mmCIF file of C-alpha atoms and ligand atoms in Angstrom:
data_model
loop_
_atom_site.group_PDB
_atom_site.id
_atom_site.type_symbol
_atom_site.label_atom_id
_atom_site.label_comp_id
_atom_site.label_asym_id
_atom_site.label_seq_id
_atom_site.Cartn_x
_atom_site.Cartn_y
_atom_site.Cartn_z
ATOM 1 C CA MET A 109 0.028 -0.154 0.085
ATOM 2 C CA THR A 110 1.292 3.419 -0.983
ATOM 3 C CA VAL A 111 1.813 6.304 1.517
ATOM 4 C CA PHE A 112 -0.880 8.228 -0.401
ATOM 5 C CA LYS A 113 -3.543 5.379 -0.011
ATOM 6 C CA GLN A 114 -2.699 5.405 3.718
ATOM 7 C CA ILE A 115 -3.368 9.207 3.734
ATOM 8 C CA ILE A 116 -6.675 8.368 1.919
ATOM 9 C CA ASP A 117 -7.530 6.010 4.480
ATOM 10 C CA ARG A 118 -6.623 8.107 7.312
ATOM 11 C CA LYS A 119 -4.062 5.672 8.538
ATOM 12 C CA ILE A 120 -1.258 8.399 8.666
ATOM 13 C CA PRO A 121 -2.045 12.066 9.299
ATOM 14 C CA ALA A 122 -1.641 14.848 6.568
ATOM 15 C CA SER A 123 -2.420 18.352 6.297
ATOM 16 C CA ILE A 124 -5.784 18.239 4.015
ATOM 17 C CA VAL A 125 -6.525 21.338 2.133
ATOM 18 C CA TYR A 126 -9.362 20.018 -0.292
ATOM 19 C CA GLU A 127 -11.441 16.872 -0.863
ATOM 20 C CA THR A 128 -14.241 15.626 -3.065
ATOM 21 C CA GLU A 129 -15.607 12.289 -3.630
ATOM 22 C CA ASN A 130 -12.895 11.220 -5.984
ATOM 23 C CA VAL A 131 -9.886 13.579 -5.284
ATOM 24 C CA LEU A 132 -7.883 14.557 -2.145
ATOM 25 C CA ALA A 133 -5.174 17.346 -1.734
ATOM 26 C CA PHE A 134 -2.698 17.773 1.046
ATOM 27 C CA ARG A 135 0.470 19.599 1.843
ATOM 28 C CA ASP A 136 3.751 17.934 0.699
ATOM 29 C CA ILE A 137 5.802 16.724 3.672
ATOM 30 C CA ASN A 138 8.971 18.155 2.138
ATOM 31 C CA PRO A 139 7.957 21.441 0.378
ATOM 32 C CA GLN A 140 9.905 22.761 -2.566
ATOM 33 C CA ALA A 141 8.018 26.154 -2.607
ATOM 34 C CA PRO A 142 6.046 28.086 -0.035
ATOM 35 C CA VAL A 143 3.056 26.343 -1.396
ATOM 36 C CA HIS A 144 3.405 22.784 -2.417
ATOM 37 C CA ILE A 145 0.324 20.637 -2.566
ATOM 38 C CA ILE A 146 -0.102 17.054 -3.491
ATOM 39 C CA LEU A 147 -3.344 16.393 -5.506
ATOM 40 C CA ILE A 148 -4.309 12.922 -5.872
ATOM 41 C CA THR A 149 -6.979 10.555 -7.154
ATOM 42 C CA LYS A 150 -8.650 8.440 -4.413
ATOM 43 C CA LYS A 151 -8.644 5.733 -6.938
ATOM 44 C CA GLU A 152 -5.476 3.767 -6.863
ATOM 45 C CA ILE A 153 -3.708 4.539 -10.273
ATOM 46 C CA GLU A 154 -0.018 4.111 -10.568
ATOM 47 C CA ASN A 155 0.714 7.160 -12.917
ATOM 48 C CA LEU A 156 -0.629 8.886 -16.256
ATOM 49 C CA ASN A 157 0.324 5.876 -18.071
ATOM 50 C CA TYR A 158 -2.476 4.012 -16.541
ATOM 51 C CA LEU A 159 -5.491 6.376 -17.155
ATOM 52 C CA ASN A 160 -8.560 4.747 -18.852
ATOM 53 C CA GLU A 161 -11.610 5.782 -20.719
ATOM 54 C CA GLU A 162 -13.975 4.449 -17.881
ATOM 55 C CA ASP A 163 -12.658 6.879 -15.388
ATOM 56 C CA LYS A 164 -13.010 10.272 -17.442
ATOM 57 C CA GLU A 165 -15.154 11.752 -14.718
ATOM 58 C CA ILE A 166 -12.455 11.337 -12.169
ATOM 59 C CA TYR A 167 -9.936 13.125 -14.278
ATOM 60 C CA GLY A 168 -12.134 15.861 -14.917
ATOM 61 C CA GLU A 169 -12.602 16.309 -11.137
ATOM 62 C CA LEU A 170 -8.840 16.246 -10.611
ATOM 63 C CA LEU A 171 -8.259 18.920 -13.108
ATOM 64 C CA LEU A 172 -11.239 21.059 -11.873
ATOM 65 C CA ALA A 173 -9.695 20.836 -8.388
ATOM 66 C CA ILE A 174 -6.444 22.721 -9.237
ATOM 67 C CA PRO A 175 -7.871 26.345 -9.629
ATOM 68 C CA LYS A 176 -10.042 25.720 -6.546
ATOM 69 C CA ILE A 177 -7.079 24.729 -4.515
ATOM 70 C CA ALA A 178 -4.914 27.503 -6.008
ATOM 71 C CA GLU A 179 -7.737 29.955 -4.756
ATOM 72 C CA ILE A 180 -7.607 28.294 -1.281
ATOM 73 C CA GLU A 181 -3.984 28.763 -1.108
ATOM 74 C CA GLY A 182 -4.020 32.316 -2.404
ATOM 75 C CA ILE A 183 -1.871 31.677 -5.512
ATOM 76 C CA LYS A 184 -4.521 31.726 -8.224
ATOM 77 C CA ASP A 185 -3.541 35.243 -9.435
ATOM 78 C CA THR A 186 0.203 35.030 -8.827
ATOM 79 C CA GLY A 187 0.551 31.573 -10.588
ATOM 80 C CA TYR A 188 1.579 28.140 -10.070
ATOM 81 C CA ARG A 189 3.230 25.119 -11.756
ATOM 82 C CA ILE A 190 1.841 21.717 -12.103
ATOM 83 C CA ILE A 191 4.070 18.713 -12.284
ATOM 84 C CA SER A 192 3.289 14.892 -12.466
ATOM 85 C CA ASN A 193 6.230 12.792 -12.189
ATOM 86 C CA THR A 194 5.697 9.449 -14.268
ATOM 87 C CA GLY A 195 8.087 6.708 -14.438
ATOM 88 C CA ARG A 196 11.825 6.055 -13.902
ATOM 89 C CA ASP A 197 13.308 9.104 -15.576
ATOM 90 C CA SER A 198 11.042 11.465 -13.787
ATOM 91 C CA HIS A 199 12.250 9.939 -10.392
ATOM 92 C CA GLN A 200 8.498 9.116 -9.560
ATOM 93 C CA GLU A 201 8.576 8.047 -5.815
ATOM 94 C CA VAL A 202 5.148 7.449 -4.984
ATOM 95 C CA LYS A 203 3.438 4.966 -7.273
ATOM 96 C CA HIS A 204 0.030 6.653 -6.940
ATOM 97 C CA LEU A 205 -1.235 9.220 -9.506
ATOM 98 C CA HIS A 206 -0.458 12.675 -8.313
ATOM 99 C CA LEU A 207 -0.086 16.243 -9.350
ATOM 100 C CA HIS A 208 2.403 18.645 -7.612
ATOM 101 C CA ILE A 209 0.789 22.177 -7.309
ATOM 102 C CA LEU A 210 3.860 24.578 -6.775
ATOM 103 C CA GLY A 211 3.551 28.286 -6.017
ATOM 104 C CA GLY A 212 4.025 31.164 -3.637
ATOM 105 C CA ARG A 213 7.119 32.332 -5.213
ATOM 106 C CA ASP A 214 8.784 33.190 -8.623
ATOM 107 C CA LEU A 215 9.509 29.618 -9.783
ATOM 108 C CA GLY A 216 12.008 30.793 -12.563
ATOM 109 C CA SER A 217 11.483 30.288 -16.100
ATOM 110 C CA LYS A 218 13.082 26.913 -16.613
ATOM 111 C CA ILE A 219 10.763 23.804 -15.842
ATOM 112 C CA LEU A 220 13.869 21.764 -14.856
ATOM 113 C CA ALA A 221 16.504 22.938 -12.475
ATOM 114 C CA ASP A 222 19.273 21.370 -14.690
HETATM 115 P P1 AMP B 170 7.092 12.114 -6.596
HETATM 116 O O1 AMP B 170 8.692 12.011 -6.664
HETATM 117 O O2 AMP B 170 6.493 12.797 -7.591
HETATM 118 O O3 AMP B 170 6.552 10.559 -6.365
HETATM 119 O O4 AMP B 170 6.769 12.847 -5.267
HETATM 120 C C1 AMP B 170 6.229 12.269 -4.158
HETATM 121 C C2 AMP B 170 6.190 13.391 -3.248
HETATM 122 O O5 AMP B 170 5.276 12.988 -1.951
HETATM 123 C C3 AMP B 170 7.319 14.122 -2.608
HETATM 124 O O6 AMP B 170 7.293 15.464 -2.964
HETATM 125 C C4 AMP B 170 7.296 13.874 -1.015
HETATM 126 O O7 AMP B 170 7.798 14.762 -0.277
HETATM 127 C C5 AMP B 170 5.677 13.791 -0.931
HETATM 128 N N1 AMP B 170 5.392 12.884 0.218
HETATM 129 C C6 AMP B 170 5.796 11.535 0.613
HETATM 130 N N2 AMP B 170 5.207 11.177 1.626
HETATM 131 C C7 AMP B 170 4.444 12.148 2.065
HETATM 132 C C8 AMP B 170 3.475 12.295 3.251
HETATM 133 N N3 AMP B 170 3.298 11.325 4.126
HETATM 134 N N4 AMP B 170 2.758 13.442 3.217
HETATM 135 C C9 AMP B 170 2.932 14.436 2.378
HETATM 136 N N5 AMP B 170 3.646 14.280 1.252
HETATM 137 C C10 AMP B 170 4.516 13.336 1.310
#
């Protein structure tokens, strides 16, 4: 079971900022920016490679959550960056689909640090 599934099941604590029937968002434990939120599907999906047609509604809910969370976190107007690490080369650590929402400072013009 992934750490994110344990958060969904309330087996480990998390600082939850947003929740709907199908998605959950909480603060990253090791923030890389003043605002660093992890947004996940409650359904266990390894990463973007495993999306399927049957779950389109869930993916819509996931995307629609982004501006709502940005508003809650006060970064809607200043801007933010979305990252979804997928597979080996991205160094995806947690094998449960998630979007990083990063903001609260100037994130630089390069998507990658190096
Ligand atoms: P990734 O490399 O995209 O799989 O990133 C996983 C992210 O999950 C990292 O930024 C971690 O800091 C974060 N993370 C791991 N465990 C927890 C946790 N218990 N609560 C909040 N965030 C976590």
